[in-house]
JSON list of C-alpha atoms in Angstrom, two decimals:
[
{"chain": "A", "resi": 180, "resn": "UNK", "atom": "CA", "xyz": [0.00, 0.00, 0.00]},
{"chain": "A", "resi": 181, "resn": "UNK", "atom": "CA", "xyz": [1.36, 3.24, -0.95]},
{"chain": "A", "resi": 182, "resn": "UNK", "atom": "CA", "xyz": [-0.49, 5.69, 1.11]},
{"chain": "A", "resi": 183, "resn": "UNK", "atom": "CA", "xyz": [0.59, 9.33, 0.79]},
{"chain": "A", "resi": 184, "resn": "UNK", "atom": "CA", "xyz": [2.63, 8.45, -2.45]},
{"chain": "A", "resi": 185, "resn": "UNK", "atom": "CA", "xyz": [0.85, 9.77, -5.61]},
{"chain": "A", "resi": 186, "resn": "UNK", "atom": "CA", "xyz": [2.60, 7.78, -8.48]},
{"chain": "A", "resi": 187, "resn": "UNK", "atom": "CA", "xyz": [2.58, 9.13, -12.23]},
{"chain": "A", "resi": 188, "resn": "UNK", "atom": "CA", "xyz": [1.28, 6.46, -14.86]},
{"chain": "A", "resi": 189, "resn": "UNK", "atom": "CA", "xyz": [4.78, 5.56, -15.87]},
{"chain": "A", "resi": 190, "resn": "UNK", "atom": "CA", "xyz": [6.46, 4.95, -11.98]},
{"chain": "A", "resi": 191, "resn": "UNK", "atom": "CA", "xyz": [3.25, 2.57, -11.36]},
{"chain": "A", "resi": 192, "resn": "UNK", "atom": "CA", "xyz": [4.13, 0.78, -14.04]},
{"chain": "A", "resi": 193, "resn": "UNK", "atom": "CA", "xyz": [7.90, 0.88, -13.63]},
{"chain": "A", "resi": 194, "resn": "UNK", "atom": "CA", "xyz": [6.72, -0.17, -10.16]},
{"chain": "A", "resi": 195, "resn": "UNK", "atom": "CA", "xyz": [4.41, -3.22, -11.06]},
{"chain": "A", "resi": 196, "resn": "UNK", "atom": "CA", "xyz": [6.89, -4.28, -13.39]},
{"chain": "A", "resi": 197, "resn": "UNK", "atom": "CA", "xyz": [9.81, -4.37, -10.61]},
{"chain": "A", "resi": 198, "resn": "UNK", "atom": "CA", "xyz": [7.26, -6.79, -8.86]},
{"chain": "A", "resi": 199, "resn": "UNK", "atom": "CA", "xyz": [6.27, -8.93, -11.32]},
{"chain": "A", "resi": 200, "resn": "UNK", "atom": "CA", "xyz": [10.24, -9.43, -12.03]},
{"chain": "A", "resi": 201, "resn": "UNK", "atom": "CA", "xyz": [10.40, -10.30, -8.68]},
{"chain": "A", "resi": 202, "resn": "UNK", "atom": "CA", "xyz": [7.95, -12.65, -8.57]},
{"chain": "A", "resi": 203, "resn": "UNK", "atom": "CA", "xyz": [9.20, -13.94, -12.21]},
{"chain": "A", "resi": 204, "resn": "UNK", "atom": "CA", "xyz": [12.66, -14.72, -10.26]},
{"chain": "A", "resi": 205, "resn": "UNK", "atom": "CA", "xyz": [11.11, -16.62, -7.45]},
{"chain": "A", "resi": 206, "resn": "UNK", "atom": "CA", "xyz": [8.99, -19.07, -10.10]},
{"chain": "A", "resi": 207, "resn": "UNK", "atom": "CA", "xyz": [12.10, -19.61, -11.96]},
{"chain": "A", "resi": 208, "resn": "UNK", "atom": "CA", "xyz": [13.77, -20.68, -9.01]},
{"chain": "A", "resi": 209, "resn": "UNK", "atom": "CA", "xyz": [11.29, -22.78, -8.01]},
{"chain": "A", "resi": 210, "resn": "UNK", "atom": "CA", "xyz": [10.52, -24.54, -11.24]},
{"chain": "A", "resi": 211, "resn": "UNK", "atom": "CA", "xyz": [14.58, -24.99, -11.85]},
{"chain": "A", "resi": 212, "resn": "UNK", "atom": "CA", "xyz": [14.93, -26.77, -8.30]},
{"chain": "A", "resi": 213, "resn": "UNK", "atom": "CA", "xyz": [12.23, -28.76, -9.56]},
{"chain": "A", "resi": 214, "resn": "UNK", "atom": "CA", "xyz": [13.63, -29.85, -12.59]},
{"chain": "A", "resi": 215, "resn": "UNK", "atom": "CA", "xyz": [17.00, -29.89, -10.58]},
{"chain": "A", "resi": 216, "resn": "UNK", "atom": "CA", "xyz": [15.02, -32.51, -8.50]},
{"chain": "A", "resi": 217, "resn": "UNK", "atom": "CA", "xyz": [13.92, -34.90, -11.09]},
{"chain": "A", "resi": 218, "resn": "UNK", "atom": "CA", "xyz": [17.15, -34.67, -13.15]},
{"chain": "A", "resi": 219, "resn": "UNK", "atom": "CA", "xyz": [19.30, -35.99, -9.71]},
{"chain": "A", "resi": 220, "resn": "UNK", "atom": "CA", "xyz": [16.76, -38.17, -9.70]},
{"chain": "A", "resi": 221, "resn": "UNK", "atom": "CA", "xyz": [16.84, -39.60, -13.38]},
{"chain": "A", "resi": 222, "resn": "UNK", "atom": "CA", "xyz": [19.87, -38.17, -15.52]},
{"chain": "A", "resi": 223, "resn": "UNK", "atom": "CA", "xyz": [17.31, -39.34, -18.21]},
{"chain": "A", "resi": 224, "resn": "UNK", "atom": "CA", "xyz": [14.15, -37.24, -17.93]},
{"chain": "A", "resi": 225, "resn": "UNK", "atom": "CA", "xyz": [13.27, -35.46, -20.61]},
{"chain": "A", "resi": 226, "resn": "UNK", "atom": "CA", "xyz": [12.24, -31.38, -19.51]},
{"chain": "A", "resi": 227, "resn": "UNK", "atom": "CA", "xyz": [10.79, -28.88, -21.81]},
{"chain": "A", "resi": 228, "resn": "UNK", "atom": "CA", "xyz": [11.88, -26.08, -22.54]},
{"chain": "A", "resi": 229, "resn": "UNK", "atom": "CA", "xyz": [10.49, -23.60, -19.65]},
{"chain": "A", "resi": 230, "resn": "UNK", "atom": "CA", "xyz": [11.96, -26.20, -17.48]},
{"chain": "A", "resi": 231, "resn": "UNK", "atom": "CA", "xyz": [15.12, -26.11, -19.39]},
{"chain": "A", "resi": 232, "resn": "UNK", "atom": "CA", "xyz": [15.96, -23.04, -19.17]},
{"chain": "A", "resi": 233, "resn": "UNK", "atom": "CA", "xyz": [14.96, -22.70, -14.93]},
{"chain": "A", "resi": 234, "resn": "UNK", "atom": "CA", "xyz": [17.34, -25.23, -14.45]},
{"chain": "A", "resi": 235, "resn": "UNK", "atom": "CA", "xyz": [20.18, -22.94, -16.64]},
{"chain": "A", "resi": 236, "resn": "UNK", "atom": "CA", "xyz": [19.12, -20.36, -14.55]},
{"chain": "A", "resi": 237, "resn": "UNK", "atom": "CA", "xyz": [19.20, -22.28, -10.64]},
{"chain": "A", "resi": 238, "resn": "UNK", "atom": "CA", "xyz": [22.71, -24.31, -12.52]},
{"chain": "A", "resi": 239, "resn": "UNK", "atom": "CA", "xyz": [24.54, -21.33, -13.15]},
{"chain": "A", "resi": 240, "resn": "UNK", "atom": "CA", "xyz": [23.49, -19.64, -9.51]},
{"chain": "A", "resi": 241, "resn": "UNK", "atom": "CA", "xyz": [25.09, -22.56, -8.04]},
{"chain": "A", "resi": 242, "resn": "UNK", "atom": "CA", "xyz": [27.99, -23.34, -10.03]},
{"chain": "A", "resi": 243, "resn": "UNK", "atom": "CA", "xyz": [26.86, -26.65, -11.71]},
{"chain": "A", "resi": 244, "resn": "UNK", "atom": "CA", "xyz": [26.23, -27.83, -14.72]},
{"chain": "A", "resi": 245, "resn": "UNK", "atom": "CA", "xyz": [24.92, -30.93, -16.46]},
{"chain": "A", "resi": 246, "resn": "UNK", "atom": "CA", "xyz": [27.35, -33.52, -17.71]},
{"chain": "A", "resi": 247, "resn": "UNK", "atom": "CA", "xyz": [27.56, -34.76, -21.15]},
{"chain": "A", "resi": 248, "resn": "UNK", "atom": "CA", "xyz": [25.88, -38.71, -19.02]},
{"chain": "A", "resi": 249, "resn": "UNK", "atom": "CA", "xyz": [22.87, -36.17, -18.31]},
{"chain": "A", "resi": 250, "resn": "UNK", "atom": "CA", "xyz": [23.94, -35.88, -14.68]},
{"chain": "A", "resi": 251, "resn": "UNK", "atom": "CA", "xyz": [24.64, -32.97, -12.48]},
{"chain": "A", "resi": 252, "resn": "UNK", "atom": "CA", "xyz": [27.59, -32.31, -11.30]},
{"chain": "A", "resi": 253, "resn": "UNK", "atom": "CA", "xyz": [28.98, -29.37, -9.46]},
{"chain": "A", "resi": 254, "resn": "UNK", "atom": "CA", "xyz": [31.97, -27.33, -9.68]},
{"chain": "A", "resi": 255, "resn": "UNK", "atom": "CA", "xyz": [34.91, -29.99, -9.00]},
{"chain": "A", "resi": 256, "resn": "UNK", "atom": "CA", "xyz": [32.75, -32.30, -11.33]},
{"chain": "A", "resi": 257, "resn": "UNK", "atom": "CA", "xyz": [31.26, -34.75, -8.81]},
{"chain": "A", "resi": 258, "resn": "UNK", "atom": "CA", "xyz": [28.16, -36.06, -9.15]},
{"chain": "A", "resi": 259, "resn": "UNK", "atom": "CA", "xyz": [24.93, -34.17, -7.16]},
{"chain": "A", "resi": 260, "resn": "UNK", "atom": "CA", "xyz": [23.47, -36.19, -4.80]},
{"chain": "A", "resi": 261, "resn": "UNK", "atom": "CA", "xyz": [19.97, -35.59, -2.41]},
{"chain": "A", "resi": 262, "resn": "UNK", "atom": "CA", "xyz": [21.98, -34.08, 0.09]},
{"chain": "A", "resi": 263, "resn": "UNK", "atom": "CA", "xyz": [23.65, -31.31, -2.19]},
{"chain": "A", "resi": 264, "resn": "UNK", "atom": "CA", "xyz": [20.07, -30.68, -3.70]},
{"chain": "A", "resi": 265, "resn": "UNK", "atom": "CA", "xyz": [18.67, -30.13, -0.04]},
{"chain": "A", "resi": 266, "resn": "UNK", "atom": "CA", "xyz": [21.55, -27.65, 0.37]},
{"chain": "A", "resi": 267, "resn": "UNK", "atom": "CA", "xyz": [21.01, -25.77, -2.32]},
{"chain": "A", "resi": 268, "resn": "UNK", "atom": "CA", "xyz": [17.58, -24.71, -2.47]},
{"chain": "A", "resi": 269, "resn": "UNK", "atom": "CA", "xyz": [18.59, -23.67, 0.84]},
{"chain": "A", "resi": 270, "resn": "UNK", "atom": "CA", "xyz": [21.64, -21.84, -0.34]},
{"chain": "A", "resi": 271, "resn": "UNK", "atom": "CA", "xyz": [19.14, -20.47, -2.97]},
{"chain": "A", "resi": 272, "resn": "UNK", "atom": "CA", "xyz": [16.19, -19.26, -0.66]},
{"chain": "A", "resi": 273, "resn": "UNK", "atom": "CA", "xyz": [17.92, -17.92, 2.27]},
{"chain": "A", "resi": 274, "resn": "UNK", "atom": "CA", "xyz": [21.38, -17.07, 0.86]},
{"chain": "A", "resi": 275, "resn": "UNK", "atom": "CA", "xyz": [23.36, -13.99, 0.53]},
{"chain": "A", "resi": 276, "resn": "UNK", "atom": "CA", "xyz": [22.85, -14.04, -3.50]},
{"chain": "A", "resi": 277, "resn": "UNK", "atom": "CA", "xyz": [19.12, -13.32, -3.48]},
{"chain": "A", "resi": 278, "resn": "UNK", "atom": "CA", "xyz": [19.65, -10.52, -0.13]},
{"chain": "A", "resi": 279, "resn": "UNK", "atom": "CA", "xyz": [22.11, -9.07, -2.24]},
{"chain": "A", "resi": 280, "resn": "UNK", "atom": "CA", "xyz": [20.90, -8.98, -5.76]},
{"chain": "A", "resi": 281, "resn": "UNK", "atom": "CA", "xyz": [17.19, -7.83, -4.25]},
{"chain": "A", "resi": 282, "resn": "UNK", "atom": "CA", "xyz": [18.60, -5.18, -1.91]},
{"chain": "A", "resi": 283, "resn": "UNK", "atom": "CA", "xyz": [20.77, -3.88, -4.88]},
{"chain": "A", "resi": 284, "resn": "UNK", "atom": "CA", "xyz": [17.92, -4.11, -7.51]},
{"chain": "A", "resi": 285, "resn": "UNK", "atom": "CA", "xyz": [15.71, -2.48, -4.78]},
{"chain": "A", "resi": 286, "resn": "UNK", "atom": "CA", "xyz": [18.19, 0.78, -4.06]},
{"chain": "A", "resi": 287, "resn": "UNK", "atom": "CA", "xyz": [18.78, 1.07, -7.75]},
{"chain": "A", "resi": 288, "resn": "UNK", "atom": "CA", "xyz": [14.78, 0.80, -8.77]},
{"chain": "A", "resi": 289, "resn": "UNK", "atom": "CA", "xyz": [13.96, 3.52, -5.86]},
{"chain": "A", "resi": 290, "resn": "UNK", "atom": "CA", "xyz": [16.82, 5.95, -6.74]},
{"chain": "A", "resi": 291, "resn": "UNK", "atom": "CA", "xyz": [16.25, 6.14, -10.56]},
{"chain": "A", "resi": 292, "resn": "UNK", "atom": "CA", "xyz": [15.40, 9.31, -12.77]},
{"chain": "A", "resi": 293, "resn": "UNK", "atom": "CA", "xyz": [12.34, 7.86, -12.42]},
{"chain": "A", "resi": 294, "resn": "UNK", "atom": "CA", "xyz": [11.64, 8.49, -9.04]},
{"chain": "A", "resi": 295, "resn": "UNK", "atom": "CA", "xyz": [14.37, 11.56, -8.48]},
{"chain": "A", "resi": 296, "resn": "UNK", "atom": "CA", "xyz": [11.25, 14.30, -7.76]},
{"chain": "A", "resi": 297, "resn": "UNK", "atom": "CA", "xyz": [9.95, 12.24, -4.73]},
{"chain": "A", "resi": 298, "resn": "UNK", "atom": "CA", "xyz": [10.77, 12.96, -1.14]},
{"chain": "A", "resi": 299, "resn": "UNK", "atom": "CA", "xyz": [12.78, 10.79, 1.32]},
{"chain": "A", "resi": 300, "resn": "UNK", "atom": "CA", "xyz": [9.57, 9.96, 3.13]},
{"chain": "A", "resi": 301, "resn": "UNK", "atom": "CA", "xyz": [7.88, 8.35, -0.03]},
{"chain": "A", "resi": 302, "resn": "UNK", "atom": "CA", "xyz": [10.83, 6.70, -0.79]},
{"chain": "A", "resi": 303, "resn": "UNK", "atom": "CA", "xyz": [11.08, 5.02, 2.30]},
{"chain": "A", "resi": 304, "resn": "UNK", "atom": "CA", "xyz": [7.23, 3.63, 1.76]},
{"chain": "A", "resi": 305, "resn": "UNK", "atom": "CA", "xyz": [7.98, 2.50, -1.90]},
{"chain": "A", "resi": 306, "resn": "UNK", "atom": "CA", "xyz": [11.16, 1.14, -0.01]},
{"chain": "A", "resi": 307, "resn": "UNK", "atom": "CA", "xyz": [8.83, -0.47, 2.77]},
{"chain": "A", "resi": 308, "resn": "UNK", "atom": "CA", "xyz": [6.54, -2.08, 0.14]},
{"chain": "A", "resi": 309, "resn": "UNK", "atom": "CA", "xyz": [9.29, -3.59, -1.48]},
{"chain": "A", "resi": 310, "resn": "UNK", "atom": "CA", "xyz": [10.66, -5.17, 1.35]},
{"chain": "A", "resi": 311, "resn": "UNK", "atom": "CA", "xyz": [7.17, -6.67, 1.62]},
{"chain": "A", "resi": 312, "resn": "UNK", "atom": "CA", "xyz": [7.21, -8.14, -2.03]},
{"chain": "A", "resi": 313, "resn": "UNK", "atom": "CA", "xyz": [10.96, -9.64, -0.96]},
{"chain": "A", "resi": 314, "resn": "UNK", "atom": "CA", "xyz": [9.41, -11.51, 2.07]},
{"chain": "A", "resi": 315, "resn": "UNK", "atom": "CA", "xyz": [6.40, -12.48, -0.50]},
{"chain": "A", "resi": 316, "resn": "UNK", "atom": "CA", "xyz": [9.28, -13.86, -3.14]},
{"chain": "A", "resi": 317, "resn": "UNK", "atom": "CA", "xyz": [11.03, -15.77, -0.12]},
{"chain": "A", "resi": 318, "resn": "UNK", "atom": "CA", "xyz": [8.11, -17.39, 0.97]},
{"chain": "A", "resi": 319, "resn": "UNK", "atom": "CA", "xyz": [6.99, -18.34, -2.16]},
{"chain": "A", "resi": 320, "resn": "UNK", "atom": "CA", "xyz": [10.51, -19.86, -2.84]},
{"chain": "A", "resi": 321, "resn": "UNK", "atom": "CA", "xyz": [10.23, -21.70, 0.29]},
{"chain": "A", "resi": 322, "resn": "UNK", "atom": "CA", "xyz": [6.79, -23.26, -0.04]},
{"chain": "A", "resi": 323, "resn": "UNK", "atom": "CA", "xyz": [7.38, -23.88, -3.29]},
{"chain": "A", "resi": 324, "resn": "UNK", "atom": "CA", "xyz": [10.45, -26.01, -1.97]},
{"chain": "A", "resi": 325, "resn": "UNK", "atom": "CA", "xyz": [8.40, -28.05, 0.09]},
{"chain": "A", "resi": 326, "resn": "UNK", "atom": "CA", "xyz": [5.00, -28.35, -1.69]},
{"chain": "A", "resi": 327, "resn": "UNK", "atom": "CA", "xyz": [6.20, -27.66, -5.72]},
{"chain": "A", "resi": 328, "resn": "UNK", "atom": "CA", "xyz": [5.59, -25.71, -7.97]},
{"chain": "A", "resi": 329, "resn": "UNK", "atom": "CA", "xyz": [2.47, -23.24, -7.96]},
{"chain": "A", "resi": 330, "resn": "UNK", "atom": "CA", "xyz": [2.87, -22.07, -11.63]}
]
């Protein structure tokens, strides 16, 4: 909610697309630990191409990659097992990476031309509601974890 904060047409959607982005990050995380998932299980499985390209996207976060067998394996080559998988959507959902990247993209987003006429004040609530769609993402990541996919 972004009482006191009168957005022109062009920050609410600069603003809605910043969220949807963020949302857009924690599906692709999702569905990629989910294909992650079924690949460690069978280095066979066949994934479209959605699927495909979340796993890229979670692979190259963490430093893995799939082996010319079909397997994962990580950075020293070795073989993924359960127990790696387990730590990585952990590594994923709670790490420094996503703090980092969404703190960054947050300070950027609020301190563009866009947004250069508005005071500190409204700043701080755009700042406050985007803390709120970062908890949202999190959450999302870490049911998703636990329960699948809700895409």
């Amino acid at each position: 909610n972004l009482d006191g904060v009168d957005l022109t047409p062009e920050q609410r959607a600069a603003f809605g697309t910043f969220t949807t982005r963020s949302m857009g990050y924690a599906q692709t995380i999702s569905d990629g630990l989910n294909a992650l998932s079924q690949k460690t299980d069978n280095k066979n499985v066949r994934l479209d191409a959605q699927q495909q390209k979340s796993l890229s996207t979670v692979l190259n976060a963490l430093g893995w990659k799939v082996a010319a067998d079909g397997s994962i394996s990580n950075s020293n080559g070795e073989a993924v097992s359960k127990g790696d998988l387990d730590q990585a959507q952990k590594t994923l959902q709670n790490g420094q990476q996503f703090e980092r990247g969404f703190q960054q993209s947050k300070e950027d987003f609020i301190r563009s031309k866009l947004f250069a006429g508005m005071s500190e004040a409204e700043m701080k609530n755009i700042g406050r509601v985007l803390d709120i769609q970062q908890q949202l993402t999190k959450k999302e990541m870490e049911l998703a974890s636990k329960h699948g996919s809700f895409g």
